[in-house]
PDB file of C-alpha atoms in Angstrom:
ATOM      1  CA  MET A   1      19.080  31.961  21.998  1.00 43.00           C
ATOM      2  CA  SER A   2      18.851  28.756  20.393  1.00 44.00           C
ATOM      3  CA  GLU A   3      17.861  28.411  16.301  1.00 42.00           C
ATOM      4  CA  PRO A   4      14.090  27.679  15.872  1.00 48.00           C
ATOM      5  CA  ASN A   5      14.341  23.981  14.516  1.00 60.00           C
ATOM      6  CA  GLU A   6      17.112  22.414  17.183  1.00 87.00           C
ATOM      7  CA  LEU A   7      18.102  22.478  20.291  1.00 93.00           C
ATOM      8  CA  THR A   8      21.647  23.336  21.164  1.00 92.00           C
ATOM      9  CA  SER A   9      23.818  20.610  23.483  1.00 92.00           C
ATOM     10  CA  THR A  10      23.696  22.679  26.386  1.00 92.00           C
ATOM     11  CA  GLN A  11      19.894  22.602  26.122  1.00 94.00           C
ATOM     12  CA  ARG A  12      19.754  19.077  25.629  1.00 95.00           C
ATOM     13  CA  ASP A  13      21.906  18.622  28.501  1.00 94.00           C
ATOM     14  CA  ASP A  14      19.834  20.696  30.538  1.00 94.00           C
ATOM     15  CA  LEU A  15      16.680  18.953  29.012  1.00 95.00           C
ATOM     16  CA  ARG A  16      17.841  15.771  30.727  1.00 96.00           C
ATOM     17  CA  ILE A  17      18.656  17.330  33.434  1.00 94.00           C
ATOM     18  CA  ILE A  18      14.971  18.530  34.100  1.00 95.00           C
ATOM     19  CA  ALA A  19      13.702  15.663  32.605  1.00 96.00           C
ATOM     20  CA  ALA A  20      15.106  13.375  35.433  1.00 95.00           C
ATOM     21  CA  MET A  21      13.705  15.660  38.327  1.00 94.00           C
ATOM     22  CA  ILE A  22      10.162  15.773  36.626  1.00 95.00           C
ATOM     23  CA  VAL A  23      10.246  12.199  36.480  1.00 96.00           C
ATOM     24  CA  PRO A  24      13.182  10.423  38.260  1.00 96.00           C
ATOM     25  CA  ALA A  25      13.637   6.601  37.760  1.00 96.00           C
ATOM     26  CA  SER A  26      12.459   3.635  39.899  1.00 94.00           C
ATOM     27  CA  ASP A  27      13.954   1.006  40.809  1.00 93.00           C
ATOM     28  CA  GLU A  28      10.319  -0.317  43.068  1.00 92.00           C
ATOM     29  CA  TYR A  29       8.471  -0.027  39.618  1.00 90.00           C
ATOM     30  CA  LYS A  30      11.492  -1.042  37.231  1.00 91.00           C
ATOM     31  CA  VAL A  31      11.128   2.012  35.415  1.00 94.00           C
ATOM     32  CA  PRO A  32      14.152   4.582  33.732  1.00 96.00           C
ATOM     33  CA  GLY A  33      13.636   8.175  34.645  1.00 97.00           C
ATOM     34  CA  ALA A  34      12.759  10.362  31.862  1.00 97.00           C
ATOM     35  CA  ASP A  35      16.630  10.833  31.413  1.00 96.00           C
ATOM     36  CA  ASP A  36      17.257   7.759  29.579  1.00 97.00           C
ATOM     37  CA  PRO A  37      18.648   7.984  26.543  1.00 97.00           C
ATOM     38  CA  ALA A  38      15.659   6.202  24.690  1.00 96.00           C
ATOM     39  CA  VAL A  39      13.432   8.363  26.355  1.00 96.00           C
ATOM     40  CA  GLN A  40      15.565  11.848  25.463  1.00 96.00           C
ATOM     41  CA  ALA A  41      16.044  10.613  21.654  1.00 95.00           C
ATOM     42  CA  ASP A  42      12.142  10.083  21.360  1.00 95.00           C
ATOM     43  CA  MET A  43      11.955  13.645  22.947  1.00 95.00           C
ATOM     44  CA  LEU A  44      14.262  15.445  20.139  1.00 94.00           C
ATOM     45  CA  ALA A  45      12.921  13.398  17.910  1.00 94.00           C
ATOM     46  CA  THR A  46       9.139  14.186  18.138  1.00 93.00           C
ATOM     47  CA  LEU A  47       9.876  18.251  19.124  1.00 93.00           C
ATOM     48  CA  GLY A  48       8.591  19.162  16.059  1.00 91.00           C
ATOM     49  CA  ARG A  49       6.019  22.550  16.628  1.00 92.00           C
ATOM     50  CA  ASP A  50       6.780  22.532  20.146  1.00 94.00           C
ATOM     51  CA  THR A  51      10.441  23.281  19.474  1.00 94.00           C
ATOM     52  CA  ALA A  52      10.768  26.694  19.795  1.00 93.00           C
ATOM     53  CA  LEU A  53       8.533  26.931  23.234  1.00 94.00           C
ATOM     54  CA  VAL A  54      10.930  24.065  24.534  1.00 95.00           C
ATOM     55  CA  ALA A  55      13.829  25.849  23.474  1.00 94.00           C
ATOM     56  CA  GLN A  56      12.346  29.044  24.888  1.00 94.00           C
ATOM     57  CA  ALA A  57      11.766  27.437  28.505  1.00 94.00           C
ATOM     58  CA  LEU A  58      15.173  25.994  28.509  1.00 93.00           C
ATOM     59  CA  ASP A  59      16.626  29.688  27.649  1.00 93.00           C
ATOM     60  CA  HIS A  60      14.732  30.636  30.396  1.00 93.00           C
ATOM     61  CA  LEU A  61      15.613  28.132  32.855  1.00 92.00           C
ATOM     62  CA  ALA A  62      19.325  28.625  31.784  1.00 91.00           C
ATOM     63  CA  ARG A  63      19.004  32.317  32.716  1.00 93.00           C
ATOM     64  CA  LEU A  64      17.453  31.333  36.325  1.00 93.00           C
ATOM     65  CA  ALA A  65      20.511  28.811  36.914  1.00 92.00           C
ATOM     66  CA  GLY A  66      23.286  31.131  35.436  1.00 92.00           C
ATOM     67  CA  LYS A  67      24.929  28.373  34.231  1.00 88.00           C
ATOM     68  CA  PRO A  68      24.246  25.084  33.161  1.00 86.00           C
ATOM     69  CA  LEU A  69      21.868  22.558  35.185  1.00 86.00           C
ATOM     70  CA  ALA A  70      24.350  19.772  35.544  1.00 83.00           C
ATOM     71  CA  GLU A  71      26.970  21.865  37.481  1.00 88.00           C
ATOM     72  CA  LEU A  72      24.647  23.396  39.821  1.00 90.00           C
ATOM     73  CA  ASP A  73      24.557  21.926  43.724  1.00 90.00           C
ATOM     74  CA  PRO A  74      21.559  19.611  43.586  1.00 89.00           C
ATOM     75  CA  ALA A  75      19.646  21.555  46.271  1.00 91.00           C
ATOM     76  CA  TRP A  76      20.578  25.306  44.296  1.00 91.00           C
ATOM     77  CA  ARG A  77      19.047  22.818  41.004  1.00 91.00           C
ATOM     78  CA  ASP A  78      15.625  22.152  42.913  1.00 91.00           C
ATOM     79  CA  ALA A  79      15.705  25.924  43.796  1.00 93.00           C
ATOM     80  CA  VAL A  80      15.935  27.267  40.119  1.00 93.00           C
ATOM     81  CA  ALA A  81      13.384  24.458  39.116  1.00 91.00           C
ATOM     82  CA  GLU A  82      11.039  25.871  41.890  1.00 92.00           C
ATOM     83  CA  GLU A  83      11.106  29.285  40.295  1.00 94.00           C
ATOM     84  CA  PHE A  84      11.037  28.158  36.398  1.00 92.00           C
ATOM     85  CA  ARG A  85       8.008  26.322  37.675  1.00 90.00           C
ATOM     86  CA  ALA A  86       6.427  29.855  38.973  1.00 92.00           C
ATOM     87  CA  SER A  87       7.641  32.180  35.955  1.00 93.00           C
ATOM     88  CA  GLY A  88       8.113  29.619  32.870  1.00 88.00           C
ATOM     89  CA  GLY A  89       4.404  30.176  31.695  1.00 91.00           C
ATOM     90  CA  ALA A  90       3.323  28.427  28.472  1.00 92.00           C
ATOM     91  CA  ALA A  91       6.950  27.813  27.482  1.00 92.00           C
ATOM     92  CA  ALA A  92       7.481  25.765  31.042  1.00 93.00           C
ATOM     93  CA  ALA A  93       3.916  23.918  30.552  1.00 94.00           C
ATOM     94  CA  THR A  94       4.537  22.667  26.783  1.00 95.00           C
ATOM     95  CA  LEU A  95       8.284  21.551  27.921  1.00 95.00           C
ATOM     96  CA  VAL A  96       6.594  19.853  30.890  1.00 95.00           C
ATOM     97  CA  ARG A  97       4.034  18.423  28.355  1.00 96.00           C
ATOM     98  CA  VAL A  98       6.823  17.019  26.311  1.00 96.00           C
ATOM     99  CA  VAL A  99       9.162  14.998  28.579  1.00 97.00           C
ATOM    100  CA  LEU A 100       5.619  13.371  29.941  1.00 96.00           C
ATOM    101  CA  GLN A 101       4.251  12.618  26.551  1.00 95.00           C
ATOM    102  CA  CYS A 102       7.584  10.884  25.712  1.00 95.00           C
ATOM    103  CA  TYR A 103       7.692   9.241  28.939  1.00 96.00           C
ATOM    104  CA  TYR A 104       4.731   7.697  28.936  1.00 94.00           C
ATOM    105  CA  ARG A 105       4.718   6.216  25.772  1.00 92.00           C
ATOM    106  CA  ASP A 106       7.866   4.237  26.620  1.00 94.00           C
ATOM    107  CA  ASP A 107       7.349   0.889  26.343  1.00 92.00           C
ATOM    108  CA  ARG A 108       8.762  -0.119  29.413  1.00 93.00           C
ATOM    109  CA  VAL A 109       6.499   2.419  31.299  1.00 94.00           C
ATOM    110  CA  LEU A 110       3.566   1.132  29.280  1.00 91.00           C
ATOM    111  CA  ARG A 111       4.387  -2.479  31.109  1.00 90.00           C
ATOM    112  CA  SER A 112       4.612  -1.293  34.250  1.00 92.00           C
ATOM    113  CA  LEU A 113       1.291   0.399  34.356  1.00 90.00           C
ATOM    114  CA  GLY A 114      -0.015  -2.941  32.854  1.00 87.00           C
ATOM    115  CA  LEU A 115      -1.199  -1.990  29.338  1.00 84.00           C
ATOM    116  CA  GLU A 116      -0.023  -4.046  26.210  1.00 78.00           C
ATOM    117  CA  LEU A 117       2.190  -2.626  23.650  1.00 77.00           C
ATOM    118  CA  ARG A 118      -0.505  -2.296  20.583  1.00 71.00           C
ATOM    119  CA  ALA A 119      -3.041  -0.153  19.459  1.00 67.00           C
ATOM    120  CA  PRO A 120      -6.445  -0.345  21.338  1.00 63.00           C
ATOM    121  CA  PHE A 121      -9.112  -1.775  19.639  1.00 61.00           C
ATOM    122  CA  PRO A 122     -12.998  -2.920  20.520  1.00 59.00           C
ATOM    123  CA  GLU A 123     -12.902  -5.513  23.082  1.00 59.00           C
ATOM    124  CA  GLY A 124      -9.100  -6.158  22.564  1.00 61.00           C
ATOM    125  CA  TYR A 125      -9.370  -7.751  18.707  1.00 63.00           C
ATOM    126  CA  THR A 126      -7.349  -6.314  15.813  1.00 67.00           C
ATOM    127  CA  LEU A 127      -9.871  -5.493  13.027  1.00 65.00           C
ATOM    128  CA  GLU A 128      -9.630  -6.827   9.385  1.00 73.00           C
ATOM    129  CA  GLN A 129      -8.522  -4.638   6.498  1.00 78.00           C
ATOM    130  CA  GLY A 130     -11.621  -3.447   4.958  1.00 80.00           C
ATOM    131  CA  ASP A 131     -14.106  -4.791   8.036  1.00 80.00           C
ATOM    132  CA  TRP A 132     -16.462  -1.800   8.711  1.00 83.00           C
ATOM    133  CA  SER A 133     -19.244  -4.054  10.449  1.00 83.00           C
ATOM    134  CA  LEU A 134     -18.385  -1.674  13.379  1.00 77.00           C
ATOM    135  CA  LEU A 135     -20.109   1.263  12.097  1.00 84.00           C
ATOM    136  CA  ASP A 136     -23.244  -0.414  10.785  1.00 88.00           C
ATOM    137  CA  SER A 137     -24.778   0.829  14.172  1.00 88.00           C
ATOM    138  CA  VAL A 138     -23.992   4.276  12.682  1.00 85.00           C
ATOM    139  CA  ARG A 139     -25.054   3.701   9.301  1.00 86.00           C
ATOM    140  CA  ALA A 140     -28.537   2.507  10.417  1.00 89.00           C
ATOM    141  CA  LYS A 141     -29.511   5.879  12.021  1.00 88.00           C
ATOM    142  CA  PRO A 142     -30.798   8.387   9.854  1.00 87.00           C
ATOM    143  CA  PRO A 143     -28.945  11.378   8.566  1.00 82.00           C
ATOM    144  CA  ASN A 144     -28.459  14.411  10.911  1.00 81.00           C
ATOM    145  CA  LEU A 145     -28.492  17.555   9.020  1.00 78.00           C
ATOM    146  CA  ARG A 146     -28.225  20.783  10.554  1.00 77.00           C
ATOM    147  CA  ARG A 147     -28.365  24.071   8.511  1.00 78.00           C
ATOM    148  CA  ALA A 148     -25.029  26.235   8.824  1.00 76.00           C
ATOM    149  CA  THR A 149     -25.178  29.815  10.690  1.00 68.00           C
TER     150      THR A 149
END
């Protein structure tokens, strides 16, 4: 079992392999796979409170595989992944969410989806610091006070 706040090197390798299985690279759309070093670095840097569940999922995956995923034949790897998906529970769901959230915030992926690499602001304009005029319509409404129950 791994430490609660970090992944072992074997777990990081398995994370890279399973991430590539979840989101493979696409030459057609010119996007990396989720095993790309930049995406992997983002995953490892932002695991935070999900570290324990991701480690639990990777430990479960390792038990199913019997050895590191990189050493498995691709057909056997797919069978292990299918079993993992069926039996991984919340830990497997957390692992998939972590992979997807890091993948879909990568700049290359955002560009391929036609999204701009900036925070979305109303009507596409950047708000000036201290400009609260967008709240004028909210401030004009009467207070909506309710009794706490």
